[in-house]
mmCIF file of C-alpha atoms in Angstrom:
data_model
loop_
_atom_site.group_PDB
_atom_site.id
_atom_site.type_symbol
_atom_site.label_atom_id
_atom_site.label_comp_id
_atom_site.label_asym_id
_atom_site.label_seq_id
_atom_site.Cartn_x
_atom_site.Cartn_y
_atom_site.Cartn_z
ATOM 1 C CA MET A 1 31.131 -23.121 -6.414
ATOM 2 C CA THR A 2 29.945 -20.218 -4.494
ATOM 3 C CA ALA A 3 26.458 -19.163 -5.115
ATOM 4 C CA ARG A 4 25.717 -16.147 -6.835
ATOM 5 C CA PRO A 5 24.405 -13.193 -5.099
ATOM 6 C CA LEU A 6 20.649 -12.514 -5.261
ATOM 7 C CA LEU A 7 19.126 -9.499 -7.199
ATOM 8 C CA PHE A 8 15.820 -8.566 -5.613
ATOM 9 C CA LEU A 9 13.853 -6.824 -8.342
ATOM 10 C CA ASP A 10 10.725 -4.524 -8.394
ATOM 11 C CA ILE A 11 8.424 -4.072 -11.176
ATOM 12 C CA ASP A 12 6.580 -0.254 -10.872
ATOM 13 C CA GLY A 13 8.983 2.101 -10.794
ATOM 14 C CA VAL A 14 11.856 0.084 -11.970
ATOM 15 C CA LEU A 15 10.803 -2.052 -14.871
ATOM 16 C CA ASN A 16 7.460 0.040 -15.598
ATOM 17 C CA PRO A 17 8.611 3.655 -15.033
ATOM 18 C CA VAL A 18 6.091 6.731 -14.745
ATOM 19 C CA LEU A 19 7.804 8.665 -17.586
ATOM 20 C CA PRO A 20 9.191 6.028 -20.017
ATOM 21 C CA THR A 21 11.685 7.254 -23.045
ATOM 22 C CA ASP A 22 11.667 5.936 -26.379
ATOM 23 C CA GLY A 23 11.248 1.833 -26.919
ATOM 24 C CA PHE A 24 8.916 1.371 -24.303
ATOM 25 C CA THR A 25 5.689 -0.836 -25.101
ATOM 26 C CA ALA A 26 2.617 -0.401 -23.629
ATOM 27 C CA TYR A 27 0.631 -3.508 -22.343
ATOM 28 C CA ASP A 28 -2.832 -3.937 -20.655
ATOM 29 C CA ILE A 29 -2.436 -6.310 -17.650
ATOM 30 C CA LEU A 30 -4.824 -6.912 -14.962
ATOM 31 C CA ASP A 31 -6.557 -3.445 -15.417
ATOM 32 C CA PHE A 32 -3.318 -1.920 -15.360
ATOM 33 C CA THR A 33 -1.421 -0.187 -18.331
ATOM 34 C CA VAL A 34 2.270 -1.645 -18.210
ATOM 35 C CA LEU A 35 5.504 -0.069 -19.906
ATOM 36 C CA LEU A 36 8.012 -2.691 -20.674
ATOM 37 C CA SER A 37 11.350 -2.266 -22.647
ATOM 38 C CA VAL A 38 13.598 -4.557 -24.495
ATOM 39 C CA THR A 39 16.531 -2.766 -23.186
ATOM 40 C CA HIS A 40 15.635 -3.780 -19.827
ATOM 41 C CA ALA A 41 15.119 -7.600 -20.691
ATOM 42 C CA ASP A 42 18.713 -7.541 -22.181
ATOM 43 C CA TRP A 43 19.897 -5.853 -19.054
ATOM 44 C CA LEU A 44 18.467 -8.600 -16.889
ATOM 45 C CA ARG A 45 19.590 -11.032 -18.883
ATOM 46 C CA GLU A 46 23.141 -9.765 -18.577
ATOM 47 C CA LEU A 47 22.696 -9.118 -14.837
ATOM 48 C CA SER A 48 21.439 -12.878 -15.009
ATOM 49 C CA ALA A 49 25.121 -14.006 -15.337
ATOM 50 C CA THR A 50 26.396 -12.427 -12.173
ATOM 51 C CA TYR A 51 23.212 -12.691 -10.125
ATOM 52 C CA GLU A 52 20.283 -14.713 -9.161
ATOM 53 C CA LEU A 53 17.451 -12.830 -10.036
ATOM 54 C CA VAL A 54 14.265 -12.609 -7.689
ATOM 55 C CA TRP A 55 11.051 -11.040 -7.968
ATOM 56 C CA ALA A 56 10.491 -8.530 -4.869
ATOM 57 C CA THR A 57 7.408 -6.785 -6.267
ATOM 58 C CA THR A 58 3.644 -6.473 -4.794
ATOM 59 C CA TRP A 59 3.060 -8.279 -8.330
ATOM 60 C CA GLU A 60 4.340 -11.261 -6.526
ATOM 61 C CA HIS A 61 3.637 -14.613 -8.587
ATOM 62 C CA GLU A 62 1.629 -12.730 -11.131
ATOM 63 C CA ALA A 63 4.919 -11.344 -12.111
ATOM 64 C CA ASN A 64 6.033 -14.905 -13.517
ATOM 65 C CA ARG A 65 2.277 -15.172 -15.222
ATOM 66 C CA HIS A 66 2.504 -11.735 -16.689
ATOM 67 C CA ILE A 67 5.804 -9.658 -16.688
ATOM 68 C CA ALA A 68 8.519 -12.328 -17.337
ATOM 69 C CA PRO A 69 7.058 -13.608 -20.576
ATOM 70 C CA LEU A 70 7.185 -10.203 -22.049
ATOM 71 C CA LEU A 71 10.431 -9.719 -21.231
ATOM 72 C CA GLU A 72 11.555 -13.097 -22.476
ATOM 73 C CA LEU A 73 12.485 -14.150 -18.705
ATOM 74 C CA PRO A 74 12.143 -17.796 -17.430
ATOM 75 C CA ARG A 75 10.026 -18.117 -14.011
ATOM 76 C CA LEU A 76 11.860 -16.231 -11.228
ATOM 77 C CA PRO A 77 11.779 -17.127 -7.382
ATOM 78 C CA VAL A 78 9.251 -14.621 -5.600
ATOM 79 C CA VAL A 79 9.499 -12.832 -2.169
ATOM 80 C CA GLU A 80 6.114 -13.142 -0.871
ATOM 81 C CA PHE A 81 4.862 -10.095 0.718
ATOM 82 C CA THR A 82 1.123 -10.501 1.293
ATOM 83 C CA GLY A 83 0.227 -12.086 4.337
ATOM 84 C CA TYR A 84 3.941 -12.064 5.908
ATOM 85 C CA GLU A 85 3.892 -12.458 9.338
ATOM 86 C CA PRO A 86 6.338 -10.469 11.706
ATOM 87 C CA ARG A 87 8.763 -12.364 13.834
ATOM 88 C CA PRO A 88 10.529 -11.298 17.014
ATOM 89 C CA ASP A 89 13.892 -11.209 15.060
ATOM 90 C CA ASP A 90 12.860 -8.958 12.372
ATOM 91 C CA PRO A 91 14.816 -5.717 11.955
ATOM 92 C CA LYS A 92 13.404 -2.845 14.126
ATOM 93 C CA LEU A 93 12.554 0.254 11.943
ATOM 94 C CA PRO A 94 11.534 3.821 13.060
ATOM 95 C CA VAL A 95 7.918 4.604 12.438
ATOM 96 C CA LEU A 96 8.688 6.919 9.847
ATOM 97 C CA ASP A 97 10.054 4.238 7.587
ATOM 98 C CA LEU A 98 7.091 1.353 8.435
ATOM 99 C CA LEU A 99 5.740 2.179 5.055
ATOM 100 C CA SER A 100 8.960 2.504 2.926
ATOM 101 C CA GLY A 101 10.528 -0.373 4.655
ATOM 102 C CA ARG A 102 7.876 -2.736 4.374
ATOM 103 C CA LYS A 103 9.859 -5.147 2.154
ATOM 104 C CA TRP A 104 12.876 -5.265 4.224
ATOM 105 C CA ALA A 105 12.155 -8.097 6.664
ATOM 106 C CA PRO A 106 10.848 -10.431 3.911
ATOM 107 C CA ILE A 107 13.860 -9.768 1.700
ATOM 108 C CA LEU A 108 16.436 -10.120 4.867
ATOM 109 C CA ARG A 109 14.392 -13.722 5.581
ATOM 110 C CA TYR A 110 14.459 -14.756 1.802
ATOM 111 C CA ALA A 111 18.012 -14.127 1.885
ATOM 112 C CA ALA A 112 18.761 -16.244 4.800
ATOM 113 C CA GLY A 113 22.435 -14.521 5.193
ATOM 114 C CA ARG A 114 23.325 -14.678 1.330
ATOM 115 C CA PRO A 115 24.851 -11.520 -0.349
ATOM 116 C CA PHE A 116 22.086 -9.670 -2.010
ATOM 117 C CA ALA A 117 21.563 -6.223 -4.109
ATOM 118 C CA TRP A 118 17.840 -4.707 -4.025
ATOM 119 C CA VAL A 119 16.715 -2.654 -6.508
ATOM 120 C CA ASP A 120 13.421 -0.644 -5.863
ATOM 121 C CA ASP A 121 12.014 2.834 -6.399
ATOM 122 C CA VAL A 122 10.818 2.711 -2.544
ATOM 123 C CA MET A 123 13.271 2.246 0.305
ATOM 124 C CA PRO A 124 14.378 4.094 3.553
ATOM 125 C CA GLU A 125 17.315 6.248 3.169
ATOM 126 C CA ARG A 126 18.655 4.963 6.185
ATOM 127 C CA LEU A 127 19.024 1.378 4.830
ATOM 128 C CA VAL A 128 20.632 2.761 1.823
ATOM 129 C CA THR A 129 23.200 4.475 3.991
ATOM 130 C CA ARG A 130 24.090 1.712 6.472
ATOM 131 C CA SER A 131 24.252 -0.566 3.323
ATOM 132 C CA ARG A 132 27.178 1.211 1.960
ATOM 133 C CA LEU A 133 29.133 0.167 5.308
ATOM 134 C CA ARG A 134 28.648 -3.666 4.338
ATOM 135 C CA ARG A 135 29.903 -5.773 1.369
ATOM 136 C CA ASP A 136 27.475 -8.301 1.448
ATOM 137 C CA ARG A 137 24.427 -5.840 0.571
ATOM 138 C CA LEU A 138 23.980 -3.280 -2.049
ATOM 139 C CA LEU A 139 20.633 -1.222 -1.901
ATOM 140 C CA LEU A 140 19.912 1.024 -5.293
ATOM 141 C CA PRO A 141 17.186 3.187 -5.043
ATOM 142 C CA VAL A 142 15.834 4.145 -8.392
ATOM 143 C CA ASP A 143 13.801 7.453 -9.662
ATOM 144 C CA PRO A 144 10.317 5.739 -10.573
ATOM 145 C CA ALA A 145 10.174 8.615 -13.056
ATOM 146 C CA HIS A 146 13.004 7.099 -15.106
ATOM 147 C CA GLY A 147 13.339 3.247 -13.916
ATOM 148 C CA LEU A 148 16.215 1.171 -14.103
ATOM 149 C CA ARG A 149 19.226 2.820 -16.026
ATOM 150 C CA ARG A 150 22.112 1.764 -17.385
ATOM 151 C CA GLU A 151 24.052 3.249 -14.687
ATOM 152 C CA HIS A 152 22.341 0.958 -12.262
ATOM 153 C CA VAL A 153 23.292 -2.047 -14.207
ATOM 154 C CA ASP A 154 27.005 -0.798 -14.153
ATOM 155 C CA ARG A 155 26.885 -0.442 -10.718
ATOM 156 C CA LEU A 156 25.604 -3.708 -10.125
ATOM 157 C CA LEU A 157 28.180 -5.282 -12.374
ATOM 158 C CA ARG A 158 30.930 -3.344 -10.994
ATOM 159 C CA ARG A 159 31.260 -4.540 -7.441
ATOM 160 C CA PRO A 160 28.626 -7.232 -6.795
ATOM 161 C CA PRO A 161 27.761 -7.907 -3.045
ATOM 162 C CA ARG A 162 30.101 -10.595 -1.818
ATOM 163 C CA ALA A 163 30.160 -12.860 1.461
ATOM 164 C CA ARG A 164 31.372 -11.068 4.589
ATOM 165 C CA ARG A 165 34.658 -12.060 5.875
ATOM 166 C CA LEU A 166 34.682 -14.051 8.848
ATOM 167 C CA ARG A 167 36.890 -13.150 12.069
ATOM 168 C CA ARG A 168 39.589 -15.449 12.483
ATOM 169 C CA PRO A 169 39.725 -16.295 16.666
ATOM 170 C CA ARG A 170 43.083 -14.843 17.977
ATOM 171 C CA PRO A 171 45.648 -17.601 18.501
ATOM 172 C CA HIS A 172 45.889 -18.822 22.093
ATOM 173 C CA ARG A 173 49.330 -17.512 23.677
ATOM 174 C CA ARG A 174 50.724 -19.441 26.688
ATOM 175 C CA PRO A 175 51.490 -17.018 29.333
ATOM 176 C CA THR A 176 55.201 -16.182 29.689
ATOM 177 C CA THR A 177 57.314 -15.173 32.772
ATOM 178 C CA ASP A 178 59.485 -12.077 32.401
ATOM 179 C CA GLY A 179 61.146 -12.412 36.025
ATOM 180 C CA PRO A 180 63.474 -14.868 37.542
ATOM 181 C CA SER A 181 61.816 -18.416 38.352
ATOM 182 C CA VAL A 182 61.169 -19.379 41.660
ATOM 183 C CA LEU A 183 62.006 -22.774 43.094
ATOM 184 C CA ASN A 184 60.052 -24.370 45.720
ATOM 185 C CA VAL A 185 62.138 -25.361 48.890
ATOM 186 C CA PRO A 186 60.672 -27.679 51.847
ATOM 187 C CA GLY A 187 59.773 -25.921 54.926
ATOM 188 C CA GLY A 188 57.788 -23.147 53.088
ATOM 189 C CA GLY A 189 60.870 -20.876 51.851
ATOM 190 C CA ALA A 190 61.498 -20.113 48.355
ATOM 191 C CA THR A 191 64.684 -19.894 46.122
ATOM 192 C CA VAL A 192 65.021 -17.440 43.645
ATOM 193 C CA ARG A 193 67.203 -18.768 40.957
ATOM 194 C CA SER A 194 69.408 -15.804 38.962
ATOM 195 C CA PRO A 195 68.736 -15.903 35.489
ATOM 196 C CA ALA A 196 72.240 -14.904 34.634
ATOM 197 C CA ALA A 197 74.376 -17.327 36.831
ATOM 198 C CA GLY A 198 71.871 -20.045 37.293
ATOM 199 C CA HIS A 199 72.704 -19.970 41.268
ATOM 200 C CA PRO A 200 70.549 -19.559 44.382
ATOM 201 C CA GLU A 201 70.525 -15.978 45.668
ATOM 202 C CA GLY A 202 68.882 -16.734 48.747
ATOM 203 C CA THR A 203 65.558 -16.491 50.418
#
């Protein structure tokens, strides 16, 4: 059975928008006011049939303690960003993208080659552009004013990321000779055999 693609989820700006519409409820959590929607909860359960949901938020494990119960979600895996130590093979980002792309290396490290989608309100535009060329990655930037919308859910469900196709090695071909065959003759000479008549033509 093929593993489901991963879906990395941010909270602030995605599930907790800045300018929510009707249907959001305010909660006081850890000295913050968080706005959550039962509609988002329904969408996440819908997405969980196709994806393995993973928290990719600065809330980290606090998301399971405080956010997941309010959305009636089970405990989800968590990408840890705090204390992440860069490694030599981490992707190199331009200086201007270091802040907006700070989650990128930990996400790639967590995915470990599995197809994934990432939904966040902060991600480098160049990463979004490059992901369009890959079938195993889908990066969806979200407007923090409005958060996750139905159009994002539809896009995630319409074409989930899939594993990349491996290039098959080309079959080995034996070398062929297009010219006449050559017979070795004692004494260092050679006799060329005519392909038409099958008789020696001389040396």
